Amino acid sequence: MALQNGEKCEVGSSSSGLIRVVLLLRVVAFFATAAATIVMALNKQTKTFVVATIGSNPISATLTAKFQHTPAFVFFVVANGMASIHNLLMIIADVFAPNFDYKGLRLAIIAILDMMTVALISGGVNAAVFMAELGKNGNSHARWNKICDKFGSFCDRGGGAIIASFVGLLFMLLITALSIIKLLKPKSHHNCSSLVP
Amino acid sequence: MAKIKRICTFLLRLIAFGTTLAAAIVMATSHETTSLFAVSFEAKYTYTPAFKYFVIANAIASVYGFLVLFLPSDSLLWRLVVAMDAVLAMLLTSSISAALAIAQVGKKGNSHAGWLPICGQVSKYCNQVTGALAAGFVGIITYAILLLYAVHTVLNPLLVQKT
């Protein structure tokens, strides 16, 4: 699209600053969600309990706490994994092909995918946070005992993964807001670069 | 065309208000007491923080939906409505995800943690909670549609500069 003679040509300093801010936010969000995925996926604790004593021989049972035992944590790992893959793909697309466009829909697709990723992370982290609260406090009315006093480091690592995921969610919210702003004010400095001598 | 858009938006907002109100009320009135071998077993939504969060989130969404129904269609507050729609959609997503996680433990139990399922004893309570969650799901889907619709109608003519 050629510019008319009288049209002002925006030198896109503000929009390239916006692009760099979004890229930086995406890198931080990628690290946060990847950390949450990895910490929760490797979350496992085995402990041996003495359950009875016959004579002078203690009978012990070995119990394991794994993240696969709880569907909410499985969903948490899957959701954060998908969010970090999404961020990685967006970073790669921004760094290696910043001008690649598909029928002018690139910014709209990025904004919609960002919104979907925010919803996914939000669902995953909230399910995990309430399950963790149940494990930490138990529920006396349903006669569910708490498990965090026996499996302390399992609970600690789970808590750390949840905090990392919340940080990732916060950054993804900022990225989504900025993507929507970019969608509604598309950059025009690519058209100017051919005019500037 | 504008009239059809207005009717569509009004209808969607009415559905959203109705479903979130229904979800909040059905969850709040779920209460059952049974006795099993002279041990009384009571199930209320206040005994679980996730269900309390679900009721509060849906109550906030229904109050907001009720207020927005009366907004005149050319007021400047519609841009605030778009932002609030996004915030409330996120709130509803998180609340339904949390309530679903706890309800799944209540229904199937967790054998590794030694948690027995409670739906066998308080099945009426379980059915009411399931109904409330289903209404919550319809509410969140309606809010998602409303959000996309609002971004398209309100923000598009205002700010898009076509190159």
Short mmCIF file of C-alpha atoms in Angstrom, two decimals, chain B:
data_model
loop_
_atom_site.label_atom_id
_atom_site.label_comp_id
_atom_site.label_asym_id
_atom_site.label_seq_id
_atom_site.Cartn_x
_atom_site.Cartn_y
_atom_site.Cartn_z
CA MET B 1 -29.00 -4.34 11.65
CA ALA B 2 -28.25 -2.28 14.71
CA LYS B 3 -31.55 -3.33 16.22
CA ILE B 4 -30.74 -7.02 15.70
CA LYS B 5 -27.35 -6.45 17.34
CA ARG B 6 -28.99 -4.77 20.30
CA ILE B 7 -31.51 -7.57 20.72
CA CYS B 8 -28.75 -10.17 20.44
CA THR B 9 -26.61 -8.48 23.09
CA PHE B 10 -29.58 -8.05 25.40
CA LEU B 11 -30.55 -11.69 25.02
CA LEU B 12 -27.00 -12.89 25.67
CA ARG B 13 -26.71 -10.72 28.77
CA LEU B 14 -30.07 -11.97 30.00
CA ILE B 15 -28.89 -15.58 29.61
CA ALA B 16 -25.62 -14.80 31.39
CA PHE B 17 -27.45 -13.12 34.27
CA GLY B 18 -29.92 -15.97 34.55
CA THR B 19 -27.36 -18.77 34.56
CA THR B 20 -24.96 -17.16 37.02
CA LEU B 21 -27.85 -16.35 39.35
CA ALA B 22 -29.12 -19.91 39.08
CA ALA B 23 -25.66 -21.34 39.78
CA ALA B 24 -25.20 -19.17 42.87
CA ILE B 25 -28.65 -19.92 44.27
CA VAL B 26 -28.57 -23.67 43.60
CA MET B 27 -25.15 -24.00 45.23
CA ALA B 28 -26.15 -21.84 48.19
CA THR B 29 -29.25 -23.86 48.96
CA SER B 30 -27.56 -27.24 48.79
CA HIS B 31 -27.74 -28.71 52.24
CA GLU B 32 -28.25 -32.25 53.38
CA THR B 33 -28.02 -34.07 56.65
CA THR B 34 -27.97 -37.83 56.87
CA SER B 35 -27.24 -40.12 59.76
CA LEU B 36 -25.22 -43.24 59.36
CA PHE B 37 -25.23 -45.60 62.37
CA ALA B 38 -26.13 -42.72 64.74
CA VAL B 39 -23.35 -40.57 63.33
CA SER B 40 -24.84 -37.56 61.66
CA PHE B 41 -23.25 -36.47 58.45
CA GLU B 42 -23.95 -32.95 57.30
CA ALA B 43 -23.01 -31.47 53.95
CA LYS B 44 -23.22 -27.76 53.29
CA TYR B 45 -21.52 -25.56 50.76
CA THR B 46 -19.85 -23.50 53.51
CA TYR B 47 -17.77 -26.47 54.58
CA THR B 48 -15.69 -26.27 51.39
CA PRO B 49 -13.79 -23.07 50.50
CA ALA B 50 -13.96 -23.86 46.78
CA PHE B 51 -17.76 -23.91 46.82
CA LYS B 52 -17.86 -20.69 48.83
CA TYR B 53 -15.62 -19.08 46.19
CA PHE B 54 -17.96 -20.43 43.49
CA VAL B 55 -21.04 -18.89 45.13
CA ILE B 56 -19.31 -15.54 45.68
CA ALA B 57 -17.97 -15.36 42.11
CA ASN B 58 -21.34 -16.21 40.57
CA ALA B 59 -23.13 -13.77 42.87
CA ILE B 60 -20.80 -10.95 41.79
CA ALA B 61 -21.29 -11.90 38.14
CA SER B 62 -25.08 -11.97 38.47
CA VAL B 63 -25.23 -8.56 40.22
CA TYR B 64 -23.01 -7.12 37.48
CA GLY B 65 -25.14 -8.75 34.78
CA PHE B 66 -28.28 -7.29 36.30
CA LEU B 67 -26.82 -3.78 36.37
CA VAL B 68 -25.53 -3.95 32.81
CA LEU B 69 -28.96 -4.96 31.48
CA PHE B 70 -30.16 -1.44 32.21
CA LEU B 71 -27.29 0.45 30.55
CA PRO B 72 -28.47 2.67 27.67
CA SER B 73 -26.97 1.50 24.42
CA ASP B 74 -25.03 4.62 23.44
CA SER B 75 -23.47 5.49 26.76
CA LEU B 76 -19.72 5.89 27.09
CA LEU B 77 -19.64 3.27 29.84
CA TRP B 78 -19.69 0.46 27.29
CA ARG B 79 -15.88 0.47 27.12
CA LEU B 80 -15.76 -0.12 30.87
CA VAL B 81 -18.28 -2.90 30.31
CA VAL B 82 -15.86 -4.60 27.90
CA ALA B 83 -13.07 -4.54 30.49
CA MET B 84 -15.37 -5.73 33.27
CA ASP B 85 -16.63 -8.55 31.03
CA ALA B 86 -13.07 -9.77 30.63
CA VAL B 87 -12.37 -9.58 34.37
CA LEU B 88 -15.58 -11.41 35.26
CA ALA B 89 -15.02 -14.10 32.64
CA MET B 90 -11.64 -14.83 34.21
CA LEU B 91 -13.15 -14.87 37.70
CA LEU B 92 -15.88 -17.30 36.63
CA THR B 93 -13.36 -19.56 34.86
CA SER B 94 -11.23 -19.82 37.96
CA SER B 95 -14.19 -20.42 40.27
CA ILE B 96 -15.68 -23.19 38.18
CA SER B 97 -12.32 -24.88 37.77
CA ALA B 98 -11.73 -24.88 41.52
CA ALA B 99 -15.25 -26.12 42.35
CA LEU B 100 -14.94 -28.86 39.75
CA ALA B 101 -11.64 -30.08 41.21
CA ILE B 102 -13.10 -30.41 44.71
CA ALA B 103 -16.37 -31.92 43.45
CA GLN B 104 -14.37 -34.58 41.59
CA VAL B 105 -12.66 -35.56 44.84
CA GLY B 106 -16.04 -35.70 46.54
CA LYS B 107 -17.45 -37.96 43.89
CA LYS B 108 -14.58 -40.35 43.27
CA GLY B 109 -12.48 -39.91 46.38
CA ASN B 110 -8.73 -40.17 46.35
CA SER B 111 -7.51 -43.59 47.38
CA HIS B 112 -3.88 -42.53 47.60
CA ALA B 113 -4.63 -39.88 50.20
CA GLY B 114 -7.16 -41.99 52.05
CA TRP B 115 -10.08 -39.72 51.18
CA LEU B 116 -13.38 -41.54 50.80
CA PRO B 117 -16.00 -40.28 48.36
CA ILE B 118 -18.95 -38.66 50.07
CA CYS B 119 -21.50 -38.81 47.26
CA GLY B 120 -22.69 -42.20 48.39
CA GLN B 121 -24.02 -40.80 51.64
CA VAL B 122 -25.27 -37.38 50.58
CA SER B 123 -26.46 -38.01 47.03
CA LYS B 124 -29.04 -35.21 46.98
CA TYR B 125 -26.35 -32.70 47.92
CA CYS B 126 -24.10 -34.11 45.19
CA ASN B 127 -26.83 -33.78 42.57
CA GLN B 128 -27.48 -30.17 43.53
CA VAL B 129 -23.80 -29.34 43.35
CA THR B 130 -23.62 -30.97 39.92
CA GLY B 131 -26.57 -28.87 38.76
CA ALA B 132 -24.94 -25.70 40.05
CA LEU B 133 -21.69 -26.54 38.26
CA ALA B 134 -23.55 -27.20 35.00
CA ALA B 135 -25.28 -23.80 35.27
CA GLY B 136 -21.89 -22.24 36.00
CA PHE B 137 -20.48 -23.80 32.84
CA VAL B 138 -23.25 -22.35 30.70
CA GLY B 139 -22.62 -18.99 32.38
CA ILE B 140 -18.92 -19.03 31.60
CA ILE B 141 -19.51 -19.98 27.97
CA THR B 142 -22.03 -17.14 27.65
CA TYR B 143 -19.56 -14.70 29.17
CA ALA B 144 -16.87 -15.86 26.75
CA ILE B 145 -19.22 -15.25 23.79
CA LEU B 146 -20.16 -11.86 25.25
CA LEU B 147 -16.51 -10.91 25.61
CA LEU B 148 -15.71 -11.71 21.99
CA TYR B 149 -18.87 -9.96 20.86
CA ALA B 150 -18.11 -6.87 22.94
CA VAL B 151 -14.54 -6.64 21.65
CA HIS B 152 -15.87 -6.87 18.11
CA THR B 153 -18.73 -4.37 18.39
CA VAL B 154 -17.53 -1.79 20.85
CA LEU B 155 -13.79 -1.62 20.31
CA ASN B 156 -13.67 -2.26 16.58
CA PRO B 157 -15.37 0.88 15.24
CA LEU B 158 -13.67 3.04 17.85
CA LEU B 159 -10.03 2.25 17.56
CA VAL B 160 -9.21 0.17 14.49
CA GLN B 161 -7.30 2.06 11.83
CA LYS B 162 -7.35 0.07 8.65
CA THR B 163 -4.17 0.51 6.63
#
